[in-house]
PDB file of C-alpha atoms in Angstrom:
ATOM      1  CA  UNK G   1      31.429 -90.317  77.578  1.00 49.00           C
ATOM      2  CA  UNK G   2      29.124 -90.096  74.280  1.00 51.00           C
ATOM      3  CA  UNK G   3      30.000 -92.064  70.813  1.00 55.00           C
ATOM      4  CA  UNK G   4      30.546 -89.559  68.667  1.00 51.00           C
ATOM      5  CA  UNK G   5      29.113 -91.223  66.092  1.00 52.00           C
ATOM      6  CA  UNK G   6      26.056 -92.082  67.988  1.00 55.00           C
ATOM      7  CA  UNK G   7      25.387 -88.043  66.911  1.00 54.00           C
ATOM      8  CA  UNK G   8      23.074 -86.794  64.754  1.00 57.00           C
ATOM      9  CA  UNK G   9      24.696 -85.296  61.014  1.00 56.00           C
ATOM     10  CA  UNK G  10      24.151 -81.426  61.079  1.00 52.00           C
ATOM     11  CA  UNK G  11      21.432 -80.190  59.184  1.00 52.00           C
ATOM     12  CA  UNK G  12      22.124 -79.071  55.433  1.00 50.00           C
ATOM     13  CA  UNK G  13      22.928 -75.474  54.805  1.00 43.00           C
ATOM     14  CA  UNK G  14      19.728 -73.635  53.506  1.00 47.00           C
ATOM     15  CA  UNK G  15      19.705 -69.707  53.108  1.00 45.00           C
ATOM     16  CA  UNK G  16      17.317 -67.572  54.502  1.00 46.00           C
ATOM     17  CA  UNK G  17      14.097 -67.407  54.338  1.00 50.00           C
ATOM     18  CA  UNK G  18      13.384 -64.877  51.322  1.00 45.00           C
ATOM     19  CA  UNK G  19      16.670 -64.951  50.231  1.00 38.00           C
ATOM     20  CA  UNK G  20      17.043 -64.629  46.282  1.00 41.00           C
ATOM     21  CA  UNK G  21      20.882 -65.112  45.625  1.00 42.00           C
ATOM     22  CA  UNK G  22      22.297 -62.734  42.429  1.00 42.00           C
ATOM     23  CA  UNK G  23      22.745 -66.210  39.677  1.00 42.00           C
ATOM     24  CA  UNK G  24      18.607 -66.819  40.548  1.00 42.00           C
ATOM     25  CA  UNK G  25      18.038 -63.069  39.770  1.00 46.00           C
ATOM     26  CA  UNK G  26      20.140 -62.763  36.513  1.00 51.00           C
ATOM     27  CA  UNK G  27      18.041 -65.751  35.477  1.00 46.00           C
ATOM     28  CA  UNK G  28      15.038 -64.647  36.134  1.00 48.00           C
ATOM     29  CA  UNK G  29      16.167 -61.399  34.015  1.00 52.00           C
ATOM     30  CA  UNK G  30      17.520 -63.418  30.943  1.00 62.00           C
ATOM     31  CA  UNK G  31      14.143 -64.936  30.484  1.00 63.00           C
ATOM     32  CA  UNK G  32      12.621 -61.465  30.114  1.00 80.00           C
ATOM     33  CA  UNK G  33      15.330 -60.668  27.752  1.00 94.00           C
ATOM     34  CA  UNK G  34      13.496 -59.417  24.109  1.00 95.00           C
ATOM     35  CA  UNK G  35      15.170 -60.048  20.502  1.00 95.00           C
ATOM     36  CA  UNK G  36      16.371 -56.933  19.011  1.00 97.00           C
ATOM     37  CA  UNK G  37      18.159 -57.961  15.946  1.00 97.00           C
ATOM     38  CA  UNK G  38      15.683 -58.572  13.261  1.00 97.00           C
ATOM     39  CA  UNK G  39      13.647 -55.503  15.046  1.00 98.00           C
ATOM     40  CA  UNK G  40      17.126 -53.256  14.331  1.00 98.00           C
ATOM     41  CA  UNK G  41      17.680 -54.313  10.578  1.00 98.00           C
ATOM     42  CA  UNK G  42      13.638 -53.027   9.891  1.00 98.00           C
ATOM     43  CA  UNK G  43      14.750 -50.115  11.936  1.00 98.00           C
ATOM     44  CA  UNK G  44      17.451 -49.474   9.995  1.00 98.00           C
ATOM     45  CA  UNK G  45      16.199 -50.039   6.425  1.00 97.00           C
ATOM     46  CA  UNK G  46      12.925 -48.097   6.762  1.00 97.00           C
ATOM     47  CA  UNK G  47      14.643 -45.084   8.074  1.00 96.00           C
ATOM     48  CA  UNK G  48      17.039 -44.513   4.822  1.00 95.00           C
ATOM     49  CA  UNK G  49      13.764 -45.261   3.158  1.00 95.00           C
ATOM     50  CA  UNK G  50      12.118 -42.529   5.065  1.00 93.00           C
ATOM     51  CA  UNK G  51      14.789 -40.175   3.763  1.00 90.00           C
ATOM     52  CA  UNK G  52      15.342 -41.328   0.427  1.00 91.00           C
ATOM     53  CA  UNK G  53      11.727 -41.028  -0.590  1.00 91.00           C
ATOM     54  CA  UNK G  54      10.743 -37.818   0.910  1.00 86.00           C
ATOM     55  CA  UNK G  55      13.591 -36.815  -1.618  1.00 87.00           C
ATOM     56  CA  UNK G  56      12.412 -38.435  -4.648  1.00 88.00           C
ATOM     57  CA  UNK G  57       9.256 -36.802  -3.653  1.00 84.00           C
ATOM     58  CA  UNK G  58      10.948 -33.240  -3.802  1.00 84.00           C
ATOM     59  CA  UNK G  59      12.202 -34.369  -6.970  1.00 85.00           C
ATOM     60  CA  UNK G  60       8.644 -34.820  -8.378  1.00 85.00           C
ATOM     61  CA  UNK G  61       7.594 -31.655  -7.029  1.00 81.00           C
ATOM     62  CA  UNK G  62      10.666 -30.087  -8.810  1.00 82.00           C
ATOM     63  CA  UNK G  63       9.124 -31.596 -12.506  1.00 83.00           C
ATOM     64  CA  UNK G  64       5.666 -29.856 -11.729  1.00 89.00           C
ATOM     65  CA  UNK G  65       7.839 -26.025 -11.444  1.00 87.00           C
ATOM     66  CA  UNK G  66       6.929 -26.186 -15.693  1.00 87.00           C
ATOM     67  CA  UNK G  67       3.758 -26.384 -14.793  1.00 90.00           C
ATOM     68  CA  UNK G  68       3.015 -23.944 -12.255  1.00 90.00           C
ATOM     69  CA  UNK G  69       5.341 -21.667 -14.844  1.00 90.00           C
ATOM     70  CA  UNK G  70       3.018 -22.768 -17.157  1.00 90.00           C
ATOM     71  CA  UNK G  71       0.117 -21.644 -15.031  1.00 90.00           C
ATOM     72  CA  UNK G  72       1.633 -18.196 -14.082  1.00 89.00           C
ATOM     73  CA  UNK G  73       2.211 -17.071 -17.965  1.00 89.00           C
ATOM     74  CA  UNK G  74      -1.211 -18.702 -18.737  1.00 87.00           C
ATOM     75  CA  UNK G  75      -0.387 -21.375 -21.329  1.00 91.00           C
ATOM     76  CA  UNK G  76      -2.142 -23.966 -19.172  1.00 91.00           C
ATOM     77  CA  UNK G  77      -5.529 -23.760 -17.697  1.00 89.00           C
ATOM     78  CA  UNK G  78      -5.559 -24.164 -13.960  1.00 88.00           C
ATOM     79  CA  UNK G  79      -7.109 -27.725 -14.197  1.00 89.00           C
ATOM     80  CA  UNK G  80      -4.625 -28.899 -16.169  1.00 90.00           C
ATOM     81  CA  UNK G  81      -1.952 -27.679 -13.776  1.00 90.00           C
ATOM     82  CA  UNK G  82      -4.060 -29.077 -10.694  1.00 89.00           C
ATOM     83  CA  UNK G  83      -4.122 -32.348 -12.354  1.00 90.00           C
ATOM     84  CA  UNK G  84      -0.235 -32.203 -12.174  1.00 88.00           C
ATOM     85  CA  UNK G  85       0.112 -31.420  -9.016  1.00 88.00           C
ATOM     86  CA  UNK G  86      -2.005 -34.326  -7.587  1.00 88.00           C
ATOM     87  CA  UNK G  87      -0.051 -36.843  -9.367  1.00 86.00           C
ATOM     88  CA  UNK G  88       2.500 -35.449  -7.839  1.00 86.00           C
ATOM     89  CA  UNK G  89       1.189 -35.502  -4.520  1.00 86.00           C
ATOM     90  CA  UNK G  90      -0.258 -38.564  -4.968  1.00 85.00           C
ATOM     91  CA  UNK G  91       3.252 -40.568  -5.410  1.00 80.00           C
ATOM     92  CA  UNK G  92       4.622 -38.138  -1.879  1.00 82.00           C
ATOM     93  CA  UNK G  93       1.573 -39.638  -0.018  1.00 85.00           C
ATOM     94  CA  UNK G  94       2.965 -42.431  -0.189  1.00 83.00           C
ATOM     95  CA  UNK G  95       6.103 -41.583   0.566  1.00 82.00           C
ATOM     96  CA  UNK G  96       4.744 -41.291   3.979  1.00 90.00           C
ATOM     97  CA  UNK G  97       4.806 -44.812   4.918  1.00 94.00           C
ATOM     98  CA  UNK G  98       8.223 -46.229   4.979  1.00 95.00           C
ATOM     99  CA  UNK G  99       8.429 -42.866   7.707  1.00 94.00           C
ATOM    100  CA  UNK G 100       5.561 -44.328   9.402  1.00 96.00           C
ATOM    101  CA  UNK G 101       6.606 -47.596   9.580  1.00 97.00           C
ATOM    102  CA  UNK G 102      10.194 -46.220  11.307  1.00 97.00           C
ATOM    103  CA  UNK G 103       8.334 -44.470  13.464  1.00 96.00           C
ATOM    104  CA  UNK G 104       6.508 -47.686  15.000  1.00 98.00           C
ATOM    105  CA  UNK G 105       9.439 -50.124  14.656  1.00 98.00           C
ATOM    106  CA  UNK G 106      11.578 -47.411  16.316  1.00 98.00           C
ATOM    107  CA  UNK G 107       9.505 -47.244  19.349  1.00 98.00           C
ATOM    108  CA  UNK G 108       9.403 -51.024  19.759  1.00 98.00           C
ATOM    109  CA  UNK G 109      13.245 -51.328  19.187  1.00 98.00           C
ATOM    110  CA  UNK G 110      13.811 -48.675  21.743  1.00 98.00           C
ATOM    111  CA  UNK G 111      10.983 -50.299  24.324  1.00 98.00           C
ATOM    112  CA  UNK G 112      12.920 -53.588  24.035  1.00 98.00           C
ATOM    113  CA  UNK G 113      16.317 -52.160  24.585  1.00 98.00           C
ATOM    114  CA  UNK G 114      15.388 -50.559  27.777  1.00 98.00           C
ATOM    115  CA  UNK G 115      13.524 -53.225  28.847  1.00 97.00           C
ATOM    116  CA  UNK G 116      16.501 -55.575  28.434  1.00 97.00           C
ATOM    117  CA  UNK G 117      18.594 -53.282  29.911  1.00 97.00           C
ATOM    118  CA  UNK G 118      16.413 -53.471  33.406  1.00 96.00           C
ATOM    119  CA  UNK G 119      15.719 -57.191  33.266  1.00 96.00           C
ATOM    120  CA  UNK G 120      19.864 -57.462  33.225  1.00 96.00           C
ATOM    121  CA  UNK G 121      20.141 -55.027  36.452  1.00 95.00           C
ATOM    122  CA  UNK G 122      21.148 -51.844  34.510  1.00 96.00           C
ATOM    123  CA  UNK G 123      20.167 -48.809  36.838  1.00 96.00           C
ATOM    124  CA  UNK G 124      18.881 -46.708  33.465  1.00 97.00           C
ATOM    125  CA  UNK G 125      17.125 -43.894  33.714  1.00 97.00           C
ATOM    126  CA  UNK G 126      14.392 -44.454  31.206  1.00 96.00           C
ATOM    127  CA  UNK G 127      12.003 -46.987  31.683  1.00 96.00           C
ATOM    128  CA  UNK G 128      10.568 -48.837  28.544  1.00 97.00           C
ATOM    129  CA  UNK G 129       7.466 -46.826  28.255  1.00 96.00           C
ATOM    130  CA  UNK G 130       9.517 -43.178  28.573  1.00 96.00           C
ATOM    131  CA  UNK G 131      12.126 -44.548  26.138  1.00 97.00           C
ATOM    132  CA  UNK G 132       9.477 -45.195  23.630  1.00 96.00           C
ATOM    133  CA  UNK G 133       6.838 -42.292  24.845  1.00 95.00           C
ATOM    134  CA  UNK G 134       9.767 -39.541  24.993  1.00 95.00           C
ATOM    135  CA  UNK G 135       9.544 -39.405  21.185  1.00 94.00           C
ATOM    136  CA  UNK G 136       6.260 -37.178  21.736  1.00 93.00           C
ATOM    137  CA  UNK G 137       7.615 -35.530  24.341  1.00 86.00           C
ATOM    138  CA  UNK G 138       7.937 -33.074  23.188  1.00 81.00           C
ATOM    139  CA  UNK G 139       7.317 -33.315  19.687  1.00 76.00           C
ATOM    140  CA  UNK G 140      10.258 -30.938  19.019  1.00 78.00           C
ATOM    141  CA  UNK G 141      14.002 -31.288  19.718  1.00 85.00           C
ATOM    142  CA  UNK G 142      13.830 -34.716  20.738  1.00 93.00           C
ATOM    143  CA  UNK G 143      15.748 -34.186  23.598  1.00 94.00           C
ATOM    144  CA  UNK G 144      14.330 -36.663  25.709  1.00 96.00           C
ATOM    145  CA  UNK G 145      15.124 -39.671  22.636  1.00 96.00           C
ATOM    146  CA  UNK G 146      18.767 -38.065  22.490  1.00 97.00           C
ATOM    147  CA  UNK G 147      19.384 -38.573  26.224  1.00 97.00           C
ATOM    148  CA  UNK G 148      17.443 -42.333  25.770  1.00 98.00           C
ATOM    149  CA  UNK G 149      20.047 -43.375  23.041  1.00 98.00           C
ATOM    150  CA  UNK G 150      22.988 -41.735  24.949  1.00 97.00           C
ATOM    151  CA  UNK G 151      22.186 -43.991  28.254  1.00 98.00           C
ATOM    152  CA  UNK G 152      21.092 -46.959  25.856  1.00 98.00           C
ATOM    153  CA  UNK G 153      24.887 -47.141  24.168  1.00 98.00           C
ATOM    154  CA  UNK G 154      26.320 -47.083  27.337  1.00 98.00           C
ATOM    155  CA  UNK G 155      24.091 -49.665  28.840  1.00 97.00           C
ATOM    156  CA  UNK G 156      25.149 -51.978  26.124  1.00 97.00           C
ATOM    157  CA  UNK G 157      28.504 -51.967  27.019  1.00 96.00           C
ATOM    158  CA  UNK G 158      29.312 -55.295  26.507  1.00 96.00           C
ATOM    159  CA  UNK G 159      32.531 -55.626  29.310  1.00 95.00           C
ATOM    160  CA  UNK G 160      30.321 -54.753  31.769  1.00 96.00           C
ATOM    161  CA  UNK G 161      28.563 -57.864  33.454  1.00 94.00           C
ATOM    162  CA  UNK G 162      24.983 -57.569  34.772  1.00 94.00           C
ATOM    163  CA  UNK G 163      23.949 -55.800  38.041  1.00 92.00           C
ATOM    164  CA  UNK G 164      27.322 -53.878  37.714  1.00 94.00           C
ATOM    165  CA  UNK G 165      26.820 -50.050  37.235  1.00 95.00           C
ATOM    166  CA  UNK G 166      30.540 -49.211  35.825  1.00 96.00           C
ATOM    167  CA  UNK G 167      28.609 -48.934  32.122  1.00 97.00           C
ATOM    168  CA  UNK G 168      27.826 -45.404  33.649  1.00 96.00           C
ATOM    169  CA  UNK G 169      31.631 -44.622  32.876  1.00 95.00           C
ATOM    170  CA  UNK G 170      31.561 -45.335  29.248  1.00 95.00           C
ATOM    171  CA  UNK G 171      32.645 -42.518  27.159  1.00 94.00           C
ATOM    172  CA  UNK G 172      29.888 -41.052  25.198  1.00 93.00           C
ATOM    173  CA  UNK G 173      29.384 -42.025  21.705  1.00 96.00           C
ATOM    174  CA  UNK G 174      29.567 -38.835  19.138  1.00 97.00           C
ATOM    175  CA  UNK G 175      27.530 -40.336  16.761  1.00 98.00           C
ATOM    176  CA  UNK G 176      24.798 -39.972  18.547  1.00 98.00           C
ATOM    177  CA  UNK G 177      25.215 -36.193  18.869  1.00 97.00           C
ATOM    178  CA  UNK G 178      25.340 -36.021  15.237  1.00 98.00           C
ATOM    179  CA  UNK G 179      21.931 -37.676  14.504  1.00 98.00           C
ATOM    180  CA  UNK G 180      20.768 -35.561  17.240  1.00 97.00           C
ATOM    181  CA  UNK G 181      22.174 -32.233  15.129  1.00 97.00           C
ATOM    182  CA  UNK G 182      20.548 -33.585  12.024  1.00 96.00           C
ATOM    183  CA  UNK G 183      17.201 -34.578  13.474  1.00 94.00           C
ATOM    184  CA  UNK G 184      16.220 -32.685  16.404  1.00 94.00           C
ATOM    185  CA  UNK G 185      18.390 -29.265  15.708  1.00 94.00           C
ATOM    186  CA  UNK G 186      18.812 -28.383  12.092  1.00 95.00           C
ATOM    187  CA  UNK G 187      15.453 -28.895  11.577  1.00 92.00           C
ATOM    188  CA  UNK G 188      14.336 -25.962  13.325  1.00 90.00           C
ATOM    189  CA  UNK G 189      15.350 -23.509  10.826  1.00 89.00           C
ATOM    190  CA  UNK G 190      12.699 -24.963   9.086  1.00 87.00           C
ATOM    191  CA  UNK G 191       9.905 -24.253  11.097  1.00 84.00           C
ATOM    192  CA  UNK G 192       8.336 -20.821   9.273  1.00 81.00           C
ATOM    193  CA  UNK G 193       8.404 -22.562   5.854  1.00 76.00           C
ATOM    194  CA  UNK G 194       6.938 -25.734   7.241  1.00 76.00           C
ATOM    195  CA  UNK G 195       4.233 -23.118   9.113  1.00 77.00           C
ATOM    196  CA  UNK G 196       2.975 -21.481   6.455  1.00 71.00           C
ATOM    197  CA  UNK G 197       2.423 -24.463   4.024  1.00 71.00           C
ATOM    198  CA  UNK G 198       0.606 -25.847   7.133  1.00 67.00           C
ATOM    199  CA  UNK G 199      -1.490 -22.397   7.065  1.00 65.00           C
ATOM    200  CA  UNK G 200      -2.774 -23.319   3.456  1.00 64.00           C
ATOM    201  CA  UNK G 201      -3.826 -26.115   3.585  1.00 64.00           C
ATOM    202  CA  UNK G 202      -6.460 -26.091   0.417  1.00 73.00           C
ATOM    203  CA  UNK G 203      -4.406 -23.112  -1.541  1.00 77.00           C
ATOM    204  CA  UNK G 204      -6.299 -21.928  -5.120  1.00 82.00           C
ATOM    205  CA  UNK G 205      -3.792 -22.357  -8.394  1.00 85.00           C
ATOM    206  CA  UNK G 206      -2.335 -19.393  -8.221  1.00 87.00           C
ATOM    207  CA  UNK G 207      -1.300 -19.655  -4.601  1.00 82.00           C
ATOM    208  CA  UNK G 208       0.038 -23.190  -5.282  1.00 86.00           C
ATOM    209  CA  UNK G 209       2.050 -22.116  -8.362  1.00 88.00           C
ATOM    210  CA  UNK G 210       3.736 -19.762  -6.233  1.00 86.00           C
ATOM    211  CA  UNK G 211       4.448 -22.092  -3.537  1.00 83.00           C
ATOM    212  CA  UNK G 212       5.627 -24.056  -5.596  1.00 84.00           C
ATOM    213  CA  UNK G 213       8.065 -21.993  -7.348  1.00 86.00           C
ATOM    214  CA  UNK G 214       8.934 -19.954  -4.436  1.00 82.00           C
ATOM    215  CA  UNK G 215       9.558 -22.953  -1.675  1.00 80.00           C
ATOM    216  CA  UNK G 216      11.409 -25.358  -3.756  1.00 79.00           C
ATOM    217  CA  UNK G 217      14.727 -24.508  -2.520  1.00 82.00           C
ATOM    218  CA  UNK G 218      13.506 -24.872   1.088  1.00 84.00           C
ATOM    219  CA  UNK G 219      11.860 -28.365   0.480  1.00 84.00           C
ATOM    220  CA  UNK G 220      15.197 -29.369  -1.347  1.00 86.00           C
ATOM    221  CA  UNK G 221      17.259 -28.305   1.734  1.00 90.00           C
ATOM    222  CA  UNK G 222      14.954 -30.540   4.118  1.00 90.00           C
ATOM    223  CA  UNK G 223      14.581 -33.141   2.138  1.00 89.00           C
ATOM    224  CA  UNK G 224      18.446 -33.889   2.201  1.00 91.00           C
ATOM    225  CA  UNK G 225      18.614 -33.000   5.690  1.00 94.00           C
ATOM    226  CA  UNK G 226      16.091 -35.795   6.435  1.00 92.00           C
ATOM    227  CA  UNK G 227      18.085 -38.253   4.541  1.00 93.00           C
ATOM    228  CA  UNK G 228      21.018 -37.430   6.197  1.00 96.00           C
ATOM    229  CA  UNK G 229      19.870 -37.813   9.764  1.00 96.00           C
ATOM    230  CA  UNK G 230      17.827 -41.170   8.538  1.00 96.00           C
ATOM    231  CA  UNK G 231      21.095 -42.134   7.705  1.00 97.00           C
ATOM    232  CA  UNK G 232      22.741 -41.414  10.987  1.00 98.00           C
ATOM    233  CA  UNK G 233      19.950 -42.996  13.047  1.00 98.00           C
ATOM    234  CA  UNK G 234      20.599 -46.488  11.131  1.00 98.00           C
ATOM    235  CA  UNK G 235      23.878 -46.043  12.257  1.00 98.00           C
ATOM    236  CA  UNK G 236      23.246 -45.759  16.039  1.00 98.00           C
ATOM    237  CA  UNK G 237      20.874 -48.020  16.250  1.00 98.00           C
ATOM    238  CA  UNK G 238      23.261 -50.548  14.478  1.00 98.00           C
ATOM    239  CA  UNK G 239      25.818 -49.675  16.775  1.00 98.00           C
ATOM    240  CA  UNK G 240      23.536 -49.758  20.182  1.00 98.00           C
ATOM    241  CA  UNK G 241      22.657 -53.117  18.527  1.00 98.00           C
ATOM    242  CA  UNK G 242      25.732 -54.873  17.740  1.00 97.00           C
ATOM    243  CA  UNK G 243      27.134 -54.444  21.327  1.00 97.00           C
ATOM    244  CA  UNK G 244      23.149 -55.197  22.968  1.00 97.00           C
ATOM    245  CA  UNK G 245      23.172 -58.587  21.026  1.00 97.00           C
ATOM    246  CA  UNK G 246      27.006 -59.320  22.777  1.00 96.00           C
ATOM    247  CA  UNK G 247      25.105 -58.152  26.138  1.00 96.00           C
ATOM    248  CA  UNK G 248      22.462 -60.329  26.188  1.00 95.00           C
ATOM    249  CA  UNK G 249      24.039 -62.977  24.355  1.00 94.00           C
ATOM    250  CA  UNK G 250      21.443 -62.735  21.326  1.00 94.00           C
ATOM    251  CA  UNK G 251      24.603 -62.821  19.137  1.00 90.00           C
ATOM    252  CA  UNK G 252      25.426 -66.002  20.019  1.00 86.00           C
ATOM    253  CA  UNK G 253      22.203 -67.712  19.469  1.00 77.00           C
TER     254      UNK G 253
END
């Protein structure tokens, strides 16, 4: 009879070949995890911007009404009222970029948060390129962006651990809905007046005086519509944020 001890030890327990166990994968995701904090507060900020300015920009347009009454009764010559009007339109310009600059950081912020979500083994929807894209399509309604920030607040449901899908049973966050209303729906009724300013482009005086006096009301209706749904996006994307940053752990770094 054999010494046992005379055997060999067994051989140490390896997995399979090709086997990539769930800790190595959720490791591999966190280091593809992006920031999103700073990225939200610029988000944020340049979106009540956006709003506030196209309002102080109806606000100019609202001192140049003397003027184009002016015009119309014939106490001012129509260079004198043109002159006006482009220092007017002038200080909107500019107005412009603070709207511009949402527009980019949004689509980065909204790249990044789908991108996290995948890297952490969310089953979304939207991929980072159709969360960010879907903004142009179409350029109306923003459906596709509503249905984006929907899955995205879910996703970042915090309780839920990595590579588990119960973040698809999250209830729905109403907020969103209501940025949705203000940005994508409201807007609509809109679409005429916004139409036939786009129609004349290079109007004469007398066609600008009258737009001018005739489609203040309209602007002033838009304008505060805008700054209310700038308003409501800083407030989803702060939300989406705060719980993404307990997610990924961002807020504890």
């Amino acid at each position: 009879m054999s010494d046992p001890s005379a055997l060999p030890p067994p051989p140490p327990f390896e997995p399979p070949a090709g086997y990539a166990g769930y800790e190595n994968n959720y490791a591999a995701g966190v280091r593809n995890l992006r920031s999103v904090g700073s990225l939200a507060k610029w988000v944020c900020g340049l979106s009540v911007l956006a709003g506030l300015t196209q309002l102080i920009g109806t606000a100019l347009s609202y001192t140049v009404r003397d003027e184009a009454r002016a015009f119309q009764d014939g106490t001012i010559s129509g260079d004198e009222f043109r002159d006006a009007f482009n220092s007017v339109a002038a200080a909107t310009t500019l107005g412009l970029l603070p709207f511009l600059a949402a527009i980019v950081t949004t689509l980065i912020w909204s790249a990044r948060i789908a991108g996290n979500h995948r890297a952490l083994g969310r089953n979304t929807r939207w991929s980072p390129g159709l969360a960010a894209g879907g903004w142009f399509l179409p350029p109306v309604l923003f459906v596709i962006p509503m249905l984006f920030t929907h899955e995205a607040w879910k996703a970042s449901d915090p309780s839920v651990p990595p590579g588990d899908q119960r973040w698809t049973q999250r209830a729905a966050n109403p907020m969103v809905f209501v940025w949705w209303v203000l940005y994508g729906i409201v807007p609509l009724a809109f679409i005429p007046w916004t139409w036939s300013r786009m129609t004349s482009l290079n109007p004469n005086e007398e066609e600008l005086a009258e737009q001018i006096l005739d489609d203040l009301g309209s602007q002033m209706a838009a304008s505060g519509v805008q700054v209310l749904a700038g308003i409501a996006w800083a407030v989803v994307v702060y939300q989406i944020t705060a719980q993404h940053r307990l997610l990924t752990g961002e807020a504890r770094r």
